[in-house]
């Protein structure tokens, strides 16, 4: 089974866990890079005018990606990771999902979080994309020791 770890990391925490996961699972690894990176001010969840806060309020927001689509031909499993923002995936994850053909792939969600659990974010993605095979992996707030599924 060919696997790839795809992740979005705003501050480097999720990137570290994604690279560890790729290493322990023998997966390729690729970052999801927004066209406009997030500054510390953009990530200030206490500031109701911050970019991340405002994106969370609008279900239609889809931040542009720096890279184009990814060729997933030959991959069976996609580990998809992100930091949890307000209990859900950042909107850039929606952009990524909607920009790529993920049909017939097993998509295993992992995340990092300062306080939210993984299940609400997974359920939201499953509801948004019912035709995709989205499964819960694990919250990775500490070193990755093995596969998450």
Short mmCIF file of N, CA, C and O in Angstrom, two decimals:
data_model
loop_
_atom_site.label_atom_id
_atom_site.label_comp_id
_atom_site.label_asym_id
_atom_site.label_seq_id
_atom_site.Cartn_x
_atom_site.Cartn_y
_atom_site.Cartn_z
N UNK A 1 0.85 -1.18 0.00
CA UNK A 1 0.00 0.00 0.00
C UNK A 1 0.89 1.24 0.00
O UNK A 1 1.76 1.40 0.84
N UNK A 2 0.67 2.12 -0.97
CA UNK A 2 1.44 3.35 -1.06
C UNK A 2 0.71 4.46 -0.29
O UNK A 2 -0.49 4.65 -0.45
N UNK A 3 1.48 5.19 0.55
CA UNK A 3 0.89 6.18 1.45
C UNK A 3 1.60 7.52 1.32
O UNK A 3 2.79 7.57 0.98
N UNK A 4 0.84 8.59 1.62
CA UNK A 4 1.41 9.93 1.63
C UNK A 4 0.81 10.71 2.80
O UNK A 4 -0.37 10.56 3.11
N UNK A 5 1.64 11.50 3.44
CA UNK A 5 1.21 12.40 4.51
C UNK A 5 1.14 13.79 3.90
O UNK A 5 2.14 14.31 3.39
N UNK A 6 -0.06 14.36 3.93
CA UNK A 6 -0.29 15.72 3.45
C UNK A 6 -0.69 16.54 4.67
O UNK A 6 -1.56 16.12 5.44
N UNK A 7 -0.09 17.71 4.84
CA UNK A 7 -0.40 18.47 6.05
C UNK A 7 -0.35 19.97 5.81
O UNK A 7 0.35 20.46 4.94
N UNK A 8 -1.09 20.68 6.64
CA UNK A 8 -1.01 22.13 6.73
C UNK A 8 -0.52 22.45 8.14
O UNK A 8 -1.03 21.89 9.12
N UNK A 9 0.48 23.30 8.23
CA UNK A 9 1.01 23.70 9.52
C UNK A 9 1.24 25.21 9.51
O UNK A 9 1.96 25.72 8.65
N UNK A 10 0.61 25.89 10.43
CA UNK A 10 0.74 27.35 10.49
C UNK A 10 1.94 27.79 11.33
O UNK A 10 2.56 28.81 11.04
N UNK A 11 2.30 27.00 12.34
CA UNK A 11 3.37 27.41 13.25
C UNK A 11 4.52 26.41 13.34
O UNK A 11 5.49 26.66 14.04
N UNK A 12 4.41 25.28 12.66
CA UNK A 12 5.47 24.28 12.67
C UNK A 12 5.18 23.06 13.51
O UNK A 12 5.84 22.03 13.36
N UNK A 13 4.21 23.13 14.40
CA UNK A 13 3.88 22.00 15.27
C UNK A 13 3.35 20.82 14.46
O UNK A 13 3.82 19.69 14.59
N UNK A 14 2.37 21.07 13.61
CA UNK A 14 1.79 19.99 12.80
C UNK A 14 2.82 19.45 11.81
O UNK A 14 2.86 18.25 11.55
N UNK A 15 3.67 20.32 11.28
CA UNK A 15 4.73 19.87 10.35
C UNK A 15 5.64 18.85 11.02
O UNK A 15 5.98 17.83 10.42
N UNK A 16 6.01 19.10 12.26
CA UNK A 16 6.88 18.17 12.99
C UNK A 16 6.22 16.81 13.14
O UNK A 16 6.83 15.77 12.87
N UNK A 17 4.95 16.80 13.54
CA UNK A 17 4.24 15.53 13.72
C UNK A 17 4.02 14.83 12.38
O UNK A 17 4.10 13.60 12.30
N UNK A 18 3.75 15.58 11.33
CA UNK A 18 3.54 15.00 10.00
C UNK A 18 4.81 14.30 9.51
O UNK A 18 4.74 13.19 8.98
N UNK A 19 5.94 14.92 9.72
CA UNK A 19 7.21 14.32 9.30
C UNK A 19 7.52 13.07 10.11
O UNK A 19 8.04 12.09 9.58
N UNK A 20 7.19 13.10 11.41
CA UNK A 20 7.37 11.90 12.23
C UNK A 20 6.46 10.78 11.74
O UNK A 20 6.89 9.62 11.63
N UNK A 21 5.20 11.11 11.44
CA UNK A 21 4.25 10.11 10.94
C UNK A 21 4.74 9.51 9.62
O UNK A 21 4.68 8.29 9.43
N UNK A 22 5.22 10.36 8.73
CA UNK A 22 5.73 9.87 7.46
C UNK A 22 6.90 8.91 7.67
O UNK A 22 6.99 7.87 7.01
N UNK A 23 7.76 9.23 8.61
CA UNK A 23 8.92 8.39 8.90
C UNK A 23 8.51 7.01 9.44
O UNK A 23 9.01 5.99 8.98
N UNK A 24 7.57 6.98 10.40
CA UNK A 24 7.20 5.70 11.00
C UNK A 24 6.29 4.86 10.11
O UNK A 24 6.22 3.64 10.29
N UNK A 25 5.63 5.48 9.14
CA UNK A 25 4.73 4.72 8.26
C UNK A 25 5.33 4.47 6.88
O UNK A 25 4.70 3.82 6.05
N UNK A 26 6.51 5.00 6.61
CA UNK A 26 7.13 4.82 5.30
C UNK A 26 6.37 5.56 4.21
O UNK A 26 6.31 5.09 3.07
N UNK A 27 5.81 6.70 4.56
CA UNK A 27 5.00 7.48 3.62
C UNK A 27 5.80 8.61 3.00
O UNK A 27 6.74 9.13 3.60
N UNK A 28 5.38 9.00 1.80
CA UNK A 28 5.85 10.26 1.23
C UNK A 28 5.24 11.38 2.06
O UNK A 28 4.27 11.16 2.79
N UNK A 29 5.75 12.58 1.93
CA UNK A 29 5.22 13.70 2.71
C UNK A 29 5.21 14.97 1.87
O UNK A 29 6.10 15.19 1.06
N UNK A 30 4.15 15.78 2.04
CA UNK A 30 4.00 17.02 1.28
C UNK A 30 3.20 18.01 2.10
O UNK A 30 2.19 17.66 2.70
N UNK A 31 3.64 19.26 2.10
CA UNK A 31 2.95 20.32 2.83
C UNK A 31 1.88 20.97 1.95
O UNK A 31 2.05 21.10 0.74
N UNK A 32 0.80 21.38 2.59
CA UNK A 32 -0.22 22.22 1.97
C UNK A 32 0.20 23.66 2.31
O UNK A 32 0.30 24.02 3.48
N UNK A 33 0.48 24.44 1.28
CA UNK A 33 1.00 25.79 1.49
C UNK A 33 0.00 26.81 0.96
O UNK A 33 -0.29 26.84 -0.23
N UNK A 34 -0.53 27.66 1.85
CA UNK A 34 -1.44 28.70 1.37
C UNK A 34 -0.67 29.74 0.56
O UNK A 34 0.52 29.98 0.81
N UNK A 35 -1.34 30.35 -0.39
CA UNK A 35 -0.71 31.39 -1.21
C UNK A 35 -0.24 32.55 -0.34
O UNK A 35 0.81 33.13 -0.60
N UNK A 36 -1.01 32.86 0.67
CA UNK A 36 -0.63 33.91 1.63
C UNK A 36 -0.41 33.22 2.97
O UNK A 36 -1.35 32.70 3.57
N UNK A 37 0.83 33.21 3.43
CA UNK A 37 1.12 32.54 4.70
C UNK A 37 0.44 33.28 5.86
O UNK A 37 0.05 34.44 5.73
N UNK A 38 0.30 32.58 6.97
CA UNK A 38 -0.34 33.14 8.15
C UNK A 38 0.70 33.75 9.08
O UNK A 38 1.63 33.05 9.51
N UNK A 39 0.54 35.02 9.38
CA UNK A 39 1.44 35.70 10.31
C UNK A 39 0.98 35.41 11.74
O UNK A 39 -0.14 34.93 11.95
N UNK A 40 1.82 35.70 12.72
CA UNK A 40 1.36 35.55 14.11
C UNK A 40 0.07 36.33 14.39
O UNK A 40 -0.81 35.83 15.10
N UNK A 41 -0.06 37.51 13.83
CA UNK A 41 -1.29 38.30 14.02
C UNK A 41 -2.49 37.60 13.39
O UNK A 41 -3.60 37.62 13.95
N UNK A 42 -2.28 36.96 12.24
CA UNK A 42 -3.36 36.22 11.57
C UNK A 42 -3.85 35.06 12.42
O UNK A 42 -4.99 34.63 12.30
N UNK A 43 -2.98 34.51 13.24
CA UNK A 43 -3.29 33.31 14.03
C UNK A 43 -3.78 33.63 15.44
O UNK A 43 -4.07 32.72 16.21
N UNK A 44 -3.91 34.90 15.77
CA UNK A 44 -4.34 35.30 17.11
C UNK A 44 -5.82 35.01 17.30
O UNK A 44 -6.68 35.80 16.94
N UNK A 45 -6.12 33.85 17.88
CA UNK A 45 -7.50 33.40 18.03
C UNK A 45 -8.29 34.26 19.01
O UNK A 45 -9.53 34.22 19.02
N UNK A 46 -7.62 35.07 19.80
CA UNK A 46 -8.31 35.96 20.74
C UNK A 46 -8.78 37.25 20.05
O UNK A 46 -9.65 37.95 20.56
N UNK A 47 -8.18 37.57 18.91
CA UNK A 47 -8.52 38.78 18.16
C UNK A 47 -9.62 38.45 17.15
O UNK A 47 -9.38 37.75 16.17
N UNK A 48 -10.80 38.97 17.38
CA UNK A 48 -11.94 38.67 16.49
C UNK A 48 -11.79 39.27 15.10
O UNK A 48 -12.59 38.96 14.22
N UNK A 49 -10.78 40.08 14.90
CA UNK A 49 -10.52 40.64 13.57
C UNK A 49 -9.37 39.92 12.85
O UNK A 49 -9.05 40.24 11.72
N UNK A 50 -8.77 38.93 13.52
CA UNK A 50 -7.65 38.22 12.89
C UNK A 50 -8.14 37.41 11.69
O UNK A 50 -9.30 37.03 11.59
N UNK A 51 -7.22 37.15 10.80
CA UNK A 51 -7.55 36.40 9.58
C UNK A 51 -8.13 35.03 9.89
O UNK A 51 -9.17 34.64 9.31
N UNK A 52 -7.51 34.28 10.77
CA UNK A 52 -8.00 32.93 11.06
C UNK A 52 -9.39 32.98 11.71
O UNK A 52 -10.25 32.15 11.38
N UNK A 53 -9.61 33.93 12.57
CA UNK A 53 -10.93 34.06 13.21
C UNK A 53 -11.99 34.39 12.17
O UNK A 53 -13.06 33.78 12.14
N UNK A 54 -11.69 35.33 11.30
CA UNK A 54 -12.65 35.74 10.27
C UNK A 54 -12.91 34.61 9.26
O UNK A 54 -14.05 34.41 8.85
N UNK A 55 -11.88 33.87 8.89
CA UNK A 55 -12.07 32.72 7.98
C UNK A 55 -12.99 31.69 8.60
O UNK A 55 -13.84 31.11 7.92
N UNK A 56 -12.85 31.48 9.89
CA UNK A 56 -13.68 30.49 10.59
C UNK A 56 -15.15 30.86 10.56
O UNK A 56 -16.01 29.98 10.57
N UNK A 57 -15.45 32.13 10.52
CA UNK A 57 -16.85 32.59 10.55
C UNK A 57 -17.60 32.38 9.24
O UNK A 57 -18.82 32.38 9.23
N UNK A 58 -16.86 32.20 8.15
CA UNK A 58 -17.48 32.14 6.82
C UNK A 58 -17.24 30.77 6.19
O UNK A 58 -16.13 30.45 5.76
N UNK A 59 -18.30 29.96 6.11
CA UNK A 59 -18.17 28.61 5.55
C UNK A 59 -17.77 28.60 4.07
O UNK A 59 -17.30 27.58 3.56
N UNK A 60 -17.95 29.72 3.39
CA UNK A 60 -17.62 29.78 1.97
C UNK A 60 -16.15 30.14 1.70
O UNK A 60 -15.68 30.01 0.58
N UNK A 61 -15.42 30.56 2.72
CA UNK A 61 -14.02 30.96 2.53
C UNK A 61 -13.19 29.76 2.10
O UNK A 61 -13.27 28.68 2.68
N UNK A 62 -12.37 29.98 1.07
CA UNK A 62 -11.43 28.98 0.60
C UNK A 62 -10.12 29.69 0.27
O UNK A 62 -9.92 30.20 -0.83
N UNK A 63 -9.19 29.76 1.25
CA UNK A 63 -7.91 30.43 0.99
C UNK A 63 -7.18 29.77 -0.17
O UNK A 63 -7.15 28.54 -0.29
N UNK A 64 -6.59 30.59 -1.02
CA UNK A 64 -5.87 30.08 -2.18
C UNK A 64 -4.63 29.30 -1.75
O UNK A 64 -4.04 29.58 -0.70
N UNK A 65 -4.26 28.33 -2.57
CA UNK A 65 -3.07 27.52 -2.32
C UNK A 65 -1.92 28.01 -3.18
O UNK A 65 -2.13 28.45 -4.31
N UNK A 66 -0.71 27.90 -2.67
CA UNK A 66 0.49 28.28 -3.41
C UNK A 66 0.77 27.30 -4.54
O UNK A 66 1.14 27.68 -5.64
N UNK A 67 0.56 26.01 -4.26
CA UNK A 67 0.83 24.97 -5.25
C UNK A 67 -0.47 24.56 -5.94
O UNK A 67 -1.55 24.83 -5.44
N UNK A 68 -0.33 23.89 -7.04
CA UNK A 68 -1.51 23.39 -7.75
C UNK A 68 -1.98 22.08 -7.16
O UNK A 68 -1.77 21.80 -5.97
N UNK A 69 -2.58 21.27 -7.98
CA UNK A 69 -3.10 19.99 -7.51
C UNK A 69 -1.94 19.01 -7.29
O UNK A 69 -0.84 19.20 -7.78
N UNK A 70 -2.24 17.97 -6.55
CA UNK A 70 -1.26 16.90 -6.27
C UNK A 70 -1.71 15.67 -7.04
O UNK A 70 -2.89 15.35 -7.10
N UNK A 71 -0.76 14.96 -7.64
CA UNK A 71 -1.08 13.73 -8.35
C UNK A 71 -1.09 12.58 -7.34
O UNK A 71 -0.05 12.17 -6.84
N UNK A 72 -2.29 12.09 -7.04
CA UNK A 72 -2.44 11.02 -6.07
C UNK A 72 -2.53 9.64 -6.72
O UNK A 72 -2.82 8.66 -6.04
N UNK A 73 -2.27 9.55 -8.02
CA UNK A 73 -2.29 8.26 -8.70
C UNK A 73 -1.27 7.34 -8.02
O UNK A 73 -0.15 7.73 -7.74
N UNK A 74 -1.70 6.14 -7.72
CA UNK A 74 -0.81 5.17 -7.08
C UNK A 74 -0.86 5.19 -5.57
O UNK A 74 -0.37 4.26 -4.93
N UNK A 75 -1.41 6.23 -4.97
CA UNK A 75 -1.54 6.27 -3.51
C UNK A 75 -2.86 5.62 -3.09
O UNK A 75 -3.90 5.89 -3.68
N UNK A 76 -2.79 4.79 -2.07
CA UNK A 76 -3.98 4.15 -1.53
C UNK A 76 -4.48 4.87 -0.29
O UNK A 76 -5.67 4.96 -0.05
N UNK A 77 -3.54 5.36 0.53
CA UNK A 77 -3.90 6.03 1.78
C UNK A 77 -3.28 7.42 1.83
O UNK A 77 -2.10 7.60 1.53
N UNK A 78 -4.11 8.38 2.22
CA UNK A 78 -3.66 9.75 2.42
C UNK A 78 -3.87 10.09 3.90
O UNK A 78 -5.00 10.05 4.39
N UNK A 79 -2.79 10.39 4.59
CA UNK A 79 -2.89 10.91 5.94
C UNK A 79 -3.00 12.43 5.78
O UNK A 79 -2.12 13.05 5.20
N UNK A 80 -4.08 13.01 6.26
CA UNK A 80 -4.32 14.44 6.10
C UNK A 80 -4.30 15.11 7.46
O UNK A 80 -5.13 14.79 8.33
N UNK A 81 -3.36 16.02 7.67
CA UNK A 81 -3.19 16.62 8.98
C UNK A 81 -3.26 18.13 8.99
O UNK A 81 -2.95 18.79 7.99
N UNK A 82 -3.64 18.65 10.15
CA UNK A 82 -3.82 20.09 10.32
C UNK A 82 -3.94 20.43 11.80
O UNK A 82 -4.27 19.56 12.62
N UNK A 83 -3.72 21.71 12.15
CA UNK A 83 -4.04 22.15 13.51
C UNK A 83 -5.55 22.37 13.58
O UNK A 83 -6.15 22.84 12.61
N UNK A 84 -6.16 22.02 14.68
CA UNK A 84 -7.60 22.24 14.83
C UNK A 84 -7.82 23.69 15.24
O UNK A 84 -7.22 24.17 16.20
N UNK A 85 -8.67 24.37 14.47
CA UNK A 85 -9.03 25.76 14.77
C UNK A 85 -10.52 25.80 15.09
O UNK A 85 -11.34 25.44 14.25
N UNK A 86 -10.87 26.22 16.26
CA UNK A 86 -12.27 26.32 16.69
C UNK A 86 -13.02 25.00 16.50
O UNK A 86 -14.16 24.97 16.06
N UNK A 87 -12.35 23.91 16.78
CA UNK A 87 -12.98 22.60 16.72
C UNK A 87 -13.05 21.95 15.35
O UNK A 87 -13.52 20.83 15.22
N UNK A 88 -12.59 22.65 14.31
CA UNK A 88 -12.66 22.12 12.94
C UNK A 88 -11.33 22.32 12.22
O UNK A 88 -10.42 22.95 12.74
N UNK A 89 -11.28 21.82 11.00
CA UNK A 89 -10.10 22.02 10.17
C UNK A 89 -10.06 23.46 9.66
O UNK A 89 -11.10 24.05 9.38
N UNK A 90 -8.86 24.04 9.52
CA UNK A 90 -8.76 25.36 8.90
C UNK A 90 -9.33 25.31 7.48
O UNK A 90 -9.28 24.27 6.81
N UNK A 91 -9.86 26.42 7.01
CA UNK A 91 -10.51 26.47 5.69
C UNK A 91 -9.56 26.10 4.55
O UNK A 91 -10.00 25.65 3.49
N UNK A 92 -8.26 26.26 4.75
CA UNK A 92 -7.31 25.88 3.70
C UNK A 92 -7.38 24.37 3.43
O UNK A 92 -7.09 23.92 2.32
N UNK A 93 -7.83 23.58 4.40
CA UNK A 93 -8.02 22.15 4.20
C UNK A 93 -9.18 21.92 3.22
O UNK A 93 -9.10 21.06 2.34
N UNK A 94 -10.24 22.70 3.34
CA UNK A 94 -11.35 22.61 2.38
C UNK A 94 -10.85 22.95 0.98
O UNK A 94 -11.22 22.27 0.00
N UNK A 95 -10.03 23.98 0.87
CA UNK A 95 -9.47 24.34 -0.44
C UNK A 95 -8.71 23.16 -1.02
O UNK A 95 -8.88 22.81 -2.20
N UNK A 96 -7.87 22.54 -0.19
CA UNK A 96 -7.08 21.40 -0.65
C UNK A 96 -7.97 20.25 -1.11
O UNK A 96 -7.77 19.70 -2.19
N UNK A 97 -8.95 19.89 -0.30
CA UNK A 97 -9.83 18.76 -0.64
C UNK A 97 -10.58 19.05 -1.93
O UNK A 97 -10.67 18.19 -2.81
N UNK A 98 -11.09 20.25 -2.07
CA UNK A 98 -11.89 20.60 -3.25
C UNK A 98 -11.04 20.81 -4.50
O UNK A 98 -11.56 20.81 -5.61
N UNK A 99 -9.73 20.96 -4.34
CA UNK A 99 -8.82 21.18 -5.47
C UNK A 99 -8.19 19.90 -5.99
O UNK A 99 -7.47 19.92 -6.99
N UNK A 100 -8.41 18.79 -5.30
CA UNK A 100 -7.76 17.53 -5.65
C UNK A 100 -8.78 16.40 -5.77
O UNK A 100 -9.82 16.42 -5.12
N UNK A 101 -8.44 15.42 -6.59
CA UNK A 101 -9.30 14.25 -6.75
C UNK A 101 -8.90 13.21 -5.70
O UNK A 101 -7.89 12.53 -5.83
N UNK A 102 -9.70 13.12 -4.64
CA UNK A 102 -9.42 12.20 -3.54
C UNK A 102 -10.36 11.00 -3.52
O UNK A 102 -10.37 10.23 -2.56
N UNK A 103 -11.12 10.85 -4.60
CA UNK A 103 -12.04 9.70 -4.67
C UNK A 103 -11.24 8.41 -4.68
O UNK A 103 -10.14 8.34 -5.20
N UNK A 104 -11.83 7.38 -4.08
CA UNK A 104 -11.24 6.05 -4.02
C UNK A 104 -9.92 6.01 -3.26
O UNK A 104 -9.09 5.13 -3.50
N UNK A 105 -9.72 6.95 -2.36
CA UNK A 105 -8.55 6.97 -1.49
C UNK A 105 -9.03 6.88 -0.05
O UNK A 105 -10.08 7.41 0.31
N UNK A 106 -8.27 6.19 0.78
CA UNK A 106 -8.55 6.17 2.21
C UNK A 106 -7.89 7.42 2.80
O UNK A 106 -6.67 7.59 2.68
N UNK A 107 -8.68 8.28 3.41
CA UNK A 107 -8.17 9.53 3.97
C UNK A 107 -8.24 9.42 5.50
O UNK A 107 -9.32 9.31 6.07
N UNK A 108 -7.07 9.43 6.13
CA UNK A 108 -6.97 9.28 7.58
C UNK A 108 -6.58 10.64 8.16
O UNK A 108 -5.52 11.17 7.84
N UNK A 109 -7.45 11.16 9.01
CA UNK A 109 -7.24 12.49 9.57
C UNK A 109 -6.41 12.43 10.84
O UNK A 109 -6.64 11.60 11.72
N UNK A 110 -5.42 13.32 10.92
CA UNK A 110 -4.70 13.54 12.17
C UNK A 110 -4.62 15.04 12.39
O UNK A 110 -4.79 15.83 11.47
N UNK A 111 -4.41 15.43 13.63
CA UNK A 111 -4.38 16.85 13.93
C UNK A 111 -3.55 17.11 15.17
O UNK A 111 -3.22 16.20 15.93
N UNK A 112 -3.23 18.38 15.35
CA UNK A 112 -2.65 18.88 16.59
C UNK A 112 -3.66 19.88 17.15
O UNK A 112 -4.43 20.47 16.40
N UNK A 113 -3.66 20.02 18.46
CA UNK A 113 -4.66 20.89 19.07
C UNK A 113 -4.24 21.31 20.47
O UNK A 113 -3.67 20.51 21.22
N UNK A 114 -4.58 22.54 20.80
CA UNK A 114 -4.32 23.04 22.14
C UNK A 114 -5.43 22.70 23.12
O UNK A 114 -5.29 22.93 24.31
N UNK A 115 -6.54 22.17 22.63
CA UNK A 115 -7.63 21.87 23.55
C UNK A 115 -8.80 21.11 22.95
O UNK A 115 -9.55 20.47 23.66
N UNK A 116 -8.96 21.18 21.64
CA UNK A 116 -10.09 20.50 20.99
C UNK A 116 -9.76 19.04 20.70
O UNK A 116 -8.60 18.69 20.48
N UNK A 117 -10.79 18.21 20.67
CA UNK A 117 -10.62 16.81 20.29
C UNK A 117 -10.65 16.65 18.78
O UNK A 117 -11.02 17.57 18.05
N UNK A 118 -10.30 15.47 18.32
CA UNK A 118 -10.25 15.18 16.88
C UNK A 118 -11.62 14.91 16.28
O UNK A 118 -11.90 15.31 15.14
N UNK A 119 -12.49 14.22 17.02
CA UNK A 119 -13.75 13.73 16.45
C UNK A 119 -14.64 14.81 15.84
O UNK A 119 -15.18 14.60 14.74
N UNK A 120 -14.85 15.97 16.48
CA UNK A 120 -15.70 16.99 15.84
C UNK A 120 -15.16 17.45 14.48
O UNK A 120 -15.93 17.65 13.53
N UNK A 121 -13.85 17.58 14.36
CA UNK A 121 -13.25 17.99 13.08
C UNK A 121 -13.46 16.91 12.02
O UNK A 121 -13.78 17.21 10.87
N UNK A 122 -13.30 15.65 12.41
CA UNK A 122 -13.49 14.54 11.47
C UNK A 122 -14.95 14.48 11.03
O UNK A 122 -15.25 14.37 9.84
N UNK A 123 -15.87 14.56 11.99
CA UNK A 123 -17.30 14.52 11.64
C UNK A 123 -17.70 15.66 10.70
O UNK A 123 -18.48 15.46 9.77
N UNK A 124 -17.14 16.84 10.92
CA UNK A 124 -17.44 17.97 10.04
C UNK A 124 -16.96 17.69 8.62
O UNK A 124 -17.70 17.93 7.66
N UNK A 125 -15.76 17.18 8.47
CA UNK A 125 -15.24 16.85 7.13
C UNK A 125 -16.06 15.73 6.48
O UNK A 125 -16.34 15.78 5.28
N UNK A 126 -16.45 14.73 7.27
CA UNK A 126 -17.27 13.65 6.72
C UNK A 126 -18.61 14.19 6.22
O UNK A 126 -19.11 13.75 5.18
N UNK A 127 -19.18 15.11 6.95
CA UNK A 127 -20.46 15.71 6.55
C UNK A 127 -20.29 16.59 5.30
O UNK A 127 -21.13 16.57 4.40
N UNK A 128 -19.19 17.33 5.23
CA UNK A 128 -18.94 18.20 4.08
C UNK A 128 -18.62 17.41 2.82
O UNK A 128 -18.93 17.85 1.72
N UNK A 129 -17.98 16.25 2.98
CA UNK A 129 -17.52 15.46 1.83
C UNK A 129 -17.97 14.01 1.97
O UNK A 129 -17.15 13.10 2.14
N UNK A 130 -19.27 13.77 1.89
CA UNK A 130 -19.81 12.43 2.14
C UNK A 130 -19.37 11.38 1.13
O UNK A 130 -19.44 10.18 1.43
N UNK A 131 -18.91 11.77 -0.03
CA UNK A 131 -18.50 10.79 -1.04
C UNK A 131 -17.04 10.34 -0.86
O UNK A 131 -16.59 9.46 -1.57
N UNK A 132 -16.33 10.95 0.08
CA UNK A 132 -14.95 10.58 0.34
C UNK A 132 -14.86 9.63 1.53
O UNK A 132 -15.68 9.68 2.44
N UNK A 133 -13.85 8.77 1.53
CA UNK A 133 -13.62 7.80 2.60
C UNK A 133 -12.73 8.44 3.66
O UNK A 133 -11.52 8.23 3.69
N UNK A 134 -13.34 9.25 4.53
CA UNK A 134 -12.62 9.98 5.57
C UNK A 134 -12.76 9.24 6.89
O UNK A 134 -13.87 8.95 7.33
N UNK A 135 -11.61 8.95 7.52
CA UNK A 135 -11.57 8.21 8.78
C UNK A 135 -10.78 8.99 9.82
O UNK A 135 -9.87 9.74 9.48
N UNK A 136 -11.12 8.76 11.07
CA UNK A 136 -10.37 9.37 12.17
C UNK A 136 -9.08 8.61 12.41
O UNK A 136 -9.08 7.38 12.49
N UNK A 137 -8.00 9.34 12.53
CA UNK A 137 -6.72 8.78 12.95
C UNK A 137 -6.54 9.11 14.42
O UNK A 137 -7.29 8.62 15.26
N UNK A 138 -5.60 10.01 14.70
CA UNK A 138 -5.33 10.38 16.09
C UNK A 138 -4.95 11.85 16.20
O UNK A 138 -4.48 12.46 15.24
N UNK A 139 -5.12 12.36 17.41
CA UNK A 139 -4.60 13.67 17.76
C UNK A 139 -3.12 13.45 18.08
O UNK A 139 -2.77 12.57 18.88
N UNK A 140 -2.24 14.20 17.44
CA UNK A 140 -0.80 13.99 17.59
C UNK A 140 -0.16 15.18 18.30
O UNK A 140 0.53 15.99 17.67
N UNK A 141 -0.38 15.29 19.58
CA UNK A 141 0.20 16.38 20.35
C UNK A 141 1.54 16.02 20.98
O UNK A 141 2.17 16.85 21.60
N UNK A 142 1.97 14.78 20.79
CA UNK A 142 3.29 14.36 21.27
C UNK A 142 3.92 13.50 20.17
O UNK A 142 3.30 13.22 19.15
N UNK A 143 5.13 13.08 20.40
CA UNK A 143 5.88 12.33 19.38
C UNK A 143 5.10 11.13 18.86
O UNK A 143 4.41 10.45 19.60
N UNK A 144 5.26 10.89 17.57
CA UNK A 144 4.56 9.79 16.90
C UNK A 144 5.41 8.53 17.02
O UNK A 144 6.56 8.50 16.61
N UNK A 145 4.80 7.49 17.58
CA UNK A 145 5.52 6.23 17.81
C UNK A 145 5.16 5.13 16.83
O UNK A 145 5.85 4.14 16.72
N UNK A 146 4.02 5.29 16.13
CA UNK A 146 3.57 4.25 15.21
C UNK A 146 2.45 4.76 14.34
O UNK A 146 2.09 5.93 14.39
N UNK A 147 1.89 3.85 13.56
CA UNK A 147 0.79 4.22 12.67
C UNK A 147 -0.40 4.69 13.50
O UNK A 147 -0.53 4.34 14.67
N UNK A 148 -1.26 5.48 12.91
CA UNK A 148 -2.39 6.07 13.63
C UNK A 148 -3.72 5.44 13.28
O UNK A 148 -4.76 5.91 13.67
N UNK A 149 -3.68 4.38 12.50
CA UNK A 149 -4.91 3.68 12.12
C UNK A 149 -4.79 2.21 12.44
O UNK A 149 -3.75 1.66 12.53
#
